[in-house]
Amino acid sequence: MRDTDLQAAGGALLAWYDRHAREMPWRVGPAARLAGVRPDPYRVWLSEVMLQQTTVAAVIAKFLRFTALWPDVHALAAAEEAEIMAEWAGLGYYARARNLHKCARMVSQDLDGQFPDSREALLKLPGIGPYTAAAIASIAFDRPETVVDGNVERVISRLFAVETPLPASKPELTGLAARLTPQARPGDHAQAMMDLGATICTPGQPACGICPLVGPCAARARGLAPDLPRKTPKPAKPVRLGFAYIARRADGALLLERRPPRGLLGGMLAWPCSDWGDAPQEIPPLVAAWQPVPGEVRHTFTHFHLRLALRVARVSEEAQANRGDFVDTRAFRPEALPTVMRKAWQLAETALPAL
């Protein structure tokens, strides 16, 4: 595609974005931006970290909750990590929350609350990788960085008819996206690409008839649009097994433990569990008359499927556990648990009243 054609495509994309931009609580819309309103780097950073591996629909409520509790980076830096982890529950990939707190503290304490405005400087902050650095630099500071997420990969693979399967095609797609990134309004361009992929150039059957890039789209011309991007098949995920234990004391308190800071669900509150593997051994956290709960908890992580058998017990107020602590029922918040542990609680509730 010639440079003049790329410029025309970029202009058509921005004109479409000016009319159809999605409204997001962290976004400054094109009209306001053209009027001189600048995005808040804190809100852009927070949204980009939350959106990693997570859908917009799942993030919006969490973002509003975070910004209500911690409206700026200084407030977030001053929060306790346990508070942040509890509010993050349900978003998954919990290392993001720990790095979020580390990054907030660095920006608050070392940078006087000011986020760097370049990709290179942003990369030095905890939890910020190449994609997030490019997105913040582009959207918050209007730097002409190339921002490529899954939506953008799909748009570019179709626009240029790239048939090499993902992930091998990533470098080529990034290079082609860089050719399309303009010097003027790069932040709006980045968000326009994301919006186009999310609403029109969608997986499966794209809505090519209303796409602003239908003219120069090579995949559309060749009848390949529904088939792109191609992807290398992923191997089947293994299944791991385990046991989870929910103990209720006579006064209603529940036994919970905080998982180690590293590893799956790192730093999160959880029910005491066995190891997760092919043939886990039952290792209850205290001596009790443990009863099996019919059914099992099923959850899928990035690299494996988990199936947990649930054990419940009622214990005396004097009971001593070898790990974890009893939490008063008035302080227990199921929504502060990670999703898999919340599933376990929902299953346990069917059995606990009878104990």
PDB file of N, CA, C and O in Angstrom, residues 280-329:
ATOM      1  N   PRO A 280      -3.484 -35.137  43.839  1.00  0.00           N
ATOM      2  CA  PRO A 280      -3.217 -34.372  45.063  1.00  0.00           C
ATOM      3  C   PRO A 280      -3.572 -35.163  46.315  1.00  0.00           C
ATOM      4  O   PRO A 280      -4.470 -36.012  46.303  1.00  0.00           O
ATOM      5  N   GLN A 281      -2.859 -34.890  47.385  1.00  0.00           N
ATOM      6  CA  GLN A 281      -3.126 -35.513  48.674  1.00  0.00           C
ATOM      7  C   GLN A 281      -4.000 -34.577  49.512  1.00  0.00           C
ATOM      8  O   GLN A 281      -3.826 -33.361  49.481  1.00  0.00           O
ATOM      9  N   GLU A 282      -4.928 -35.164  50.254  1.00  0.00           N
ATOM     10  CA  GLU A 282      -5.745 -34.351  51.144  1.00  0.00           C
ATOM     11  C   GLU A 282      -4.893 -33.860  52.312  1.00  0.00           C
ATOM     12  O   GLU A 282      -4.283 -34.656  53.014  1.00  0.00           O
ATOM     13  N   ILE A 283      -4.843 -32.521  52.473  1.00  0.00           N
ATOM     14  CA  ILE A 283      -4.064 -31.931  53.566  1.00  0.00           C
ATOM     15  C   ILE A 283      -4.951 -30.869  54.219  1.00  0.00           C
ATOM     16  O   ILE A 283      -4.805 -29.677  53.975  1.00  0.00           O
ATOM     17  N   PRO A 284      -5.889 -31.281  55.072  1.00  0.00           N
ATOM     18  CA  PRO A 284      -6.780 -30.301  55.706  1.00  0.00           C
ATOM     19  C   PRO A 284      -6.014 -29.379  56.645  1.00  0.00           C
ATOM     20  O   PRO A 284      -4.978 -29.771  57.212  1.00  0.00           O
ATOM     21  N   PRO A 285      -6.500 -28.154  56.838  1.00  0.00           N
ATOM     22  CA  PRO A 285      -5.786 -27.173  57.663  1.00  0.00           C
ATOM     23  C   PRO A 285      -5.966 -27.378  59.160  1.00  0.00           C
ATOM     24  O   PRO A 285      -5.291 -26.701  59.952  1.00  0.00           O
ATOM     25  N   LEU A 286      -6.873 -28.261  59.573  1.00  0.00           N
ATOM     26  CA  LEU A 286      -7.048 -28.586  60.987  1.00  0.00           C
ATOM     27  C   LEU A 286      -7.820 -29.891  61.098  1.00  0.00           C
ATOM     28  O   LEU A 286      -8.470 -30.332  60.136  1.00  0.00           O
ATOM     29  N   VAL A 287      -7.741 -30.507  62.255  1.00  0.00           N
ATOM     30  CA  VAL A 287      -8.457 -31.759  62.489  1.00  0.00           C
ATOM     31  C   VAL A 287      -9.934 -31.437  62.691  1.00  0.00           C
ATOM     32  O   VAL A 287     -10.299 -30.615  63.534  1.00  0.00           O
ATOM     33  N   ALA A 288     -10.794 -32.079  61.892  1.00  0.00           N
ATOM     34  CA  ALA A 288     -12.233 -31.819  61.980  1.00  0.00           C
ATOM     35  C   ALA A 288     -12.961 -32.943  61.266  1.00  0.00           C
ATOM     36  O   ALA A 288     -12.350 -33.765  60.559  1.00  0.00           O
ATOM     37  N   ALA A 289     -14.265 -32.971  61.440  1.00  0.00           N
ATOM     38  CA  ALA A 289     -15.099 -33.955  60.734  1.00  0.00           C
ATOM     39  C   ALA A 289     -15.451 -33.394  59.365  1.00  0.00           C
ATOM     40  O   ALA A 289     -16.563 -32.891  59.130  1.00  0.00           O
ATOM     41  N   TRP A 290     -14.512 -33.466  58.458  1.00  0.00           N
ATOM     42  CA  TRP A 290     -14.695 -32.894  57.129  1.00  0.00           C
ATOM     43  C   TRP A 290     -15.713 -33.710  56.334  1.00  0.00           C
ATOM     44  O   TRP A 290     -15.658 -34.930  56.328  1.00  0.00           O
ATOM     45  N   GLN A 291     -16.607 -33.004  55.668  1.00  0.00           N
ATOM     46  CA  GLN A 291     -17.624 -33.662  54.866  1.00  0.00           C
ATOM     47  C   GLN A 291     -17.483 -33.239  53.404  1.00  0.00           C
ATOM     48  O   GLN A 291     -17.286 -32.057  53.114  1.00  0.00           O
ATOM     49  N   PRO A 292     -17.562 -34.199  52.484  1.00  0.00           N
ATOM     50  CA  PRO A 292     -17.494 -33.839  51.062  1.00  0.00           C
ATOM     51  C   PRO A 292     -18.776 -33.139  50.614  1.00  0.00           C
ATOM     52  O   PRO A 292     -19.865 -33.450  51.105  1.00  0.00           O
ATOM     53  N   VAL A 293     -18.627 -32.208  49.712  1.00  0.00           N
ATOM     54  CA  VAL A 293     -19.775 -31.508  49.130  1.00  0.00           C
ATOM     55  C   VAL A 293     -20.020 -32.084  47.742  1.00  0.00           C
ATOM     56  O   VAL A 293     -19.075 -32.210  46.947  1.00  0.00           O
ATOM     57  N   PRO A 294     -21.241 -32.469  47.419  1.00  0.00           N
ATOM     58  CA  PRO A 294     -21.513 -32.998  46.073  1.00  0.00           C
ATOM     59  C   PRO A 294     -21.132 -31.986  44.989  1.00  0.00           C
ATOM     60  O   PRO A 294     -21.309 -30.780  45.160  1.00  0.00           O
ATOM     61  N   GLY A 295     -20.630 -32.506  43.903  1.00  0.00           N
ATOM     62  CA  GLY A 295     -20.202 -31.649  42.800  1.00  0.00           C
ATOM     63  C   GLY A 295     -18.744 -31.258  42.937  1.00  0.00           C
ATOM     64  O   GLY A 295     -18.011 -31.763  43.803  1.00  0.00           O
ATOM     65  N   GLU A 296     -18.301 -30.352  42.093  1.00  0.00           N
ATOM     66  CA  GLU A 296     -16.925 -29.886  42.132  1.00  0.00           C
ATOM     67  C   GLU A 296     -16.866 -28.459  41.603  1.00  0.00           C
ATOM     68  O   GLU A 296     -17.780 -27.990  40.911  1.00  0.00           O
ATOM     69  N   VAL A 297     -15.795 -27.786  41.942  1.00  0.00           N
ATOM     70  CA  VAL A 297     -15.551 -26.435  41.448  1.00  0.00           C
ATOM     71  C   VAL A 297     -14.696 -26.541  40.195  1.00  0.00           C
ATOM     72  O   VAL A 297     -13.630 -27.169  40.225  1.00  0.00           O
ATOM     73  N   ARG A 298     -15.154 -25.926  39.129  1.00  0.00           N
ATOM     74  CA  ARG A 298     -14.391 -25.945  37.875  1.00  0.00           C
ATOM     75  C   ARG A 298     -13.991 -24.526  37.503  1.00  0.00           C
ATOM     76  O   ARG A 298     -14.813 -23.611  37.548  1.00  0.00           O
ATOM     77  N   HIS A 299     -12.725 -24.389  37.135  1.00  0.00           N
ATOM     78  CA  HIS A 299     -12.230 -23.063  36.756  1.00  0.00           C
ATOM     79  C   HIS A 299     -11.092 -23.244  35.751  1.00  0.00           C
ATOM     80  O   HIS A 299     -10.336 -24.217  35.833  1.00  0.00           O
ATOM     81  N   THR A 300     -10.968 -22.313  34.840  1.00  0.00           N
ATOM     82  CA  THR A 300      -9.917 -22.384  33.828  1.00  0.00           C
ATOM     83  C   THR A 300      -8.939 -21.236  34.009  1.00  0.00           C
ATOM     84  O   THR A 300      -9.333 -20.070  34.036  1.00  0.00           O
ATOM     85  N   PHE A 301      -7.665 -21.585  34.168  1.00  0.00           N
ATOM     86  CA  PHE A 301      -6.583 -20.610  34.181  1.00  0.00           C
ATOM     87  C   PHE A 301      -5.961 -20.565  32.784  1.00  0.00           C
ATOM     88  O   PHE A 301      -6.372 -21.297  31.880  1.00  0.00           O
ATOM     89  N   THR A 302      -4.967 -19.718  32.622  1.00  0.00           N
ATOM     90  CA  THR A 302      -4.357 -19.549  31.302  1.00  0.00           C
ATOM     91  C   THR A 302      -3.810 -20.854  30.745  1.00  0.00           C
ATOM     92  O   THR A 302      -3.979 -21.158  29.560  1.00  0.00           O
ATOM     93  N   HIS A 303      -3.183 -21.655  31.601  1.00  0.00           N
ATOM     94  CA  HIS A 303      -2.469 -22.832  31.104  1.00  0.00           C
ATOM     95  C   HIS A 303      -3.081 -24.168  31.507  1.00  0.00           C
ATOM     96  O   HIS A 303      -2.565 -25.213  31.116  1.00  0.00           O
ATOM     97  N   PHE A 304      -4.144 -24.164  32.293  1.00  0.00           N
ATOM     98  CA  PHE A 304      -4.735 -25.441  32.694  1.00  0.00           C
ATOM     99  C   PHE A 304      -6.162 -25.252  33.193  1.00  0.00           C
ATOM    100  O   PHE A 304      -6.580 -24.143  33.547  1.00  0.00           O
ATOM    101  N   HIS A 305      -6.909 -26.363  33.203  1.00  0.00           N
ATOM    102  CA  HIS A 305      -8.233 -26.418  33.814  1.00  0.00           C
ATOM    103  C   HIS A 305      -8.083 -26.967  35.229  1.00  0.00           C
ATOM    104  O   HIS A 305      -7.328 -27.917  35.457  1.00  0.00           O
ATOM    105  N   LEU A 306      -8.806 -26.391  36.171  1.00  0.00           N
ATOM    106  CA  LEU A 306      -8.738 -26.833  37.561  1.00  0.00           C
ATOM    107  C   LEU A 306     -10.089 -27.408  37.986  1.00  0.00           C
ATOM    108  O   LEU A 306     -11.147 -26.828  37.688  1.00  0.00           O
ATOM    109  N   ARG A 307     -10.035 -28.536  38.696  1.00  0.00           N
ATOM    110  CA  ARG A 307     -11.232 -29.129  39.297  1.00  0.00           C
ATOM    111  C   ARG A 307     -10.950 -29.347  40.776  1.00  0.00           C
ATOM    112  O   ARG A 307     -10.034 -30.088  41.141  1.00  0.00           O
ATOM    113  N   LEU A 308     -11.735 -28.682  41.612  1.00  0.00           N
ATOM    114  CA  LEU A 308     -11.544 -28.767  43.059  1.00  0.00           C
ATOM    115  C   LEU A 308     -12.671 -29.551  43.707  1.00  0.00           C
ATOM    116  O   LEU A 308     -13.855 -29.258  43.493  1.00  0.00           O
ATOM    117  N   ALA A 309     -12.312 -30.547  44.503  1.00  0.00           N
ATOM    118  CA  ALA A 309     -13.274 -31.216  45.377  1.00  0.00           C
ATOM    119  C   ALA A 309     -13.359 -30.405  46.668  1.00  0.00           C
ATOM    120  O   ALA A 309     -12.343 -29.940  47.187  1.00  0.00           O
ATOM    121  N   LEU A 310     -14.569 -30.214  47.161  1.00  0.00           N
ATOM    122  CA  LEU A 310     -14.778 -29.326  48.297  1.00  0.00           C
ATOM    123  C   LEU A 310     -15.068 -30.128  49.564  1.00  0.00           C
ATOM    124  O   LEU A 310     -15.840 -31.090  49.549  1.00  0.00           O
ATOM    125  N   ARG A 311     -14.422 -29.708  50.659  1.00  0.00           N
ATOM    126  CA  ARG A 311     -14.665 -30.293  51.968  1.00  0.00           C
ATOM    127  C   ARG A 311     -15.083 -29.171  52.919  1.00  0.00           C
ATOM    128  O   ARG A 311     -14.468 -28.095  52.932  1.00  0.00           O
ATOM    129  N   VAL A 312     -16.137 -29.436  53.716  1.00  0.00           N
ATOM    130  CA  VAL A 312     -16.605 -28.428  54.671  1.00  0.00           C
ATOM    131  C   VAL A 312     -16.693 -29.042  56.063  1.00  0.00           C
ATOM    132  O   VAL A 312     -16.875 -30.254  56.217  1.00  0.00           O
ATOM    133  N   ALA A 313     -16.560 -28.186  57.079  1.00  0.00           N
ATOM    134  CA  ALA A 313     -16.637 -28.664  58.461  1.00  0.00           C
ATOM    135  C   ALA A 313     -17.063 -27.527  59.376  1.00  0.00           C
ATOM    136  O   ALA A 313     -16.737 -26.356  59.135  1.00  0.00           O
ATOM    137  N   ARG A 314     -17.819 -27.874  60.418  1.00  0.00           N
ATOM    138  CA  ARG A 314     -18.106 -26.935  61.492  1.00  0.00           C
ATOM    139  C   ARG A 314     -17.190 -27.300  62.663  1.00  0.00           C
ATOM    140  O   ARG A 314     -17.082 -28.480  63.031  1.00  0.00           O
ATOM    141  N   VAL A 315     -16.543 -26.279  63.242  1.00  0.00           N
ATOM    142  CA  VAL A 315     -15.570 -26.532  64.309  1.00  0.00           C
ATOM    143  C   VAL A 315     -15.892 -25.651  65.512  1.00  0.00           C
ATOM    144  O   VAL A 315     -16.663 -24.697  65.418  1.00  0.00           O
ATOM    145  N   SER A 316     -15.295 -25.967  66.638  1.00  0.00           N
ATOM    146  CA  SER A 316     -15.541 -25.215  67.863  1.00  0.00           C
ATOM    147  C   SER A 316     -14.828 -23.869  67.821  1.00  0.00           C
ATOM    148  O   SER A 316     -13.924 -23.644  67.006  1.00  0.00           O
ATOM    149  N   GLU A 317     -15.225 -22.988  68.733  1.00  0.00           N
ATOM    150  CA  GLU A 317     -14.592 -21.670  68.793  1.00  0.00           C
ATOM    151  C   GLU A 317     -13.135 -21.767  69.238  1.00  0.00           C
ATOM    152  O   GLU A 317     -12.355 -20.830  69.036  1.00  0.00           O
ATOM    153  N   GLU A 318     -12.759 -22.885  69.846  1.00  0.00           N
ATOM    154  CA  GLU A 318     -11.376 -23.054  70.313  1.00  0.00           C
ATOM    155  C   GLU A 318     -10.485 -23.712  69.259  1.00  0.00           C
ATOM    156  O   GLU A 318      -9.286 -23.925  69.487  1.00  0.00           O
ATOM    157  N   ALA A 319     -11.036 -24.049  68.110  1.00  0.00           N
ATOM    158  CA  ALA A 319     -10.273 -24.773  67.082  1.00  0.00           C
ATOM    159  C   ALA A 319      -9.049 -23.969  66.644  1.00  0.00           C
ATOM    160  O   ALA A 319      -9.114 -22.750  66.461  1.00  0.00           O
ATOM    161  N   GLN A 320      -7.938 -24.677  66.468  1.00  0.00           N
ATOM    162  CA  GLN A 320      -6.684 -24.064  66.022  1.00  0.00           C
ATOM    163  C   GLN A 320      -6.292 -24.651  64.670  1.00  0.00           C
ATOM    164  O   GLN A 320      -6.187 -25.867  64.527  1.00  0.00           O
ATOM    165  N   ALA A 321      -6.069 -23.799  63.693  1.00  0.00           N
ATOM    166  CA  ALA A 321      -5.676 -24.246  62.354  1.00  0.00           C
ATOM    167  C   ALA A 321      -4.163 -24.165  62.211  1.00  0.00           C
ATOM    168  O   ALA A 321      -3.505 -23.326  62.835  1.00  0.00           O
ATOM    169  N   ASN A 322      -3.606 -25.044  61.377  1.00  0.00           N
ATOM    170  CA  ASN A 322      -2.167 -25.011  61.147  1.00  0.00           C
ATOM    171  C   ASN A 322      -1.781 -24.024  60.051  1.00  0.00           C
ATOM    172  O   ASN A 322      -0.602 -23.823  59.781  1.00  0.00           O
ATOM    173  N   ARG A 323      -2.775 -23.429  59.409  1.00  0.00           N
ATOM    174  CA  ARG A 323      -2.507 -22.329  58.479  1.00  0.00           C
ATOM    175  C   ARG A 323      -3.787 -21.517  58.313  1.00  0.00           C
ATOM    176  O   ARG A 323      -4.888 -22.021  58.462  1.00  0.00           O
ATOM    177  N   GLY A 324      -3.615 -20.241  58.002  1.00  0.00           N
ATOM    178  CA  GLY A 324      -4.757 -19.362  57.830  1.00  0.00           C
ATOM    179  C   GLY A 324      -5.259 -18.799  59.148  1.00  0.00           C
ATOM    180  O   GLY A 324      -4.734 -19.090  60.227  1.00  0.00           O
ATOM    181  N   ASP A 325      -6.299 -17.955  59.035  1.00  0.00           N
ATOM    182  CA  ASP A 325      -6.895 -17.307  60.195  1.00  0.00           C
ATOM    183  C   ASP A 325      -8.414 -17.308  60.035  1.00  0.00           C
ATOM    184  O   ASP A 325      -8.940 -17.237  58.919  1.00  0.00           O
ATOM    185  N   PHE A 326      -9.099 -17.345  61.167  1.00  0.00           N
ATOM    186  CA  PHE A 326     -10.551 -17.252  61.136  1.00  0.00           C
ATOM    187  C   PHE A 326     -10.970 -15.779  60.996  1.00  0.00           C
ATOM    188  O   PHE A 326     -10.460 -14.916  61.710  1.00  0.00           O
ATOM    189  N   VAL A 327     -11.870 -15.537  60.066  1.00  0.00           N
ATOM    190  CA  VAL A 327     -12.345 -14.186  59.767  1.00  0.00           C
ATOM    191  C   VAL A 327     -13.783 -14.070  60.228  1.00  0.00           C
ATOM    192  O   VAL A 327     -14.632 -14.891  59.861  1.00  0.00           O
ATOM    193  N   ASP A 328     -14.052 -13.036  61.038  1.00  0.00           N
ATOM    194  CA  ASP A 328     -15.409 -12.820  61.530  1.00  0.00           C
ATOM    195  C   ASP A 328     -16.380 -12.708  60.362  1.00  0.00           C
ATOM    196  O   ASP A 328     -16.068 -12.096  59.337  1.00  0.00           O
ATOM    197  N   THR A 329     -17.551 -13.300  60.523  1.00  0.00           N
ATOM    198  CA  THR A 329     -18.519 -13.319  59.424  1.00  0.00           C
ATOM    199  C   THR A 329     -18.914 -11.925  58.976  1.00  0.00           C
ATOM    200  O   THR A 329     -19.237 -11.708  57.815  1.00  0.00           O
TER     201      THR A 329
END
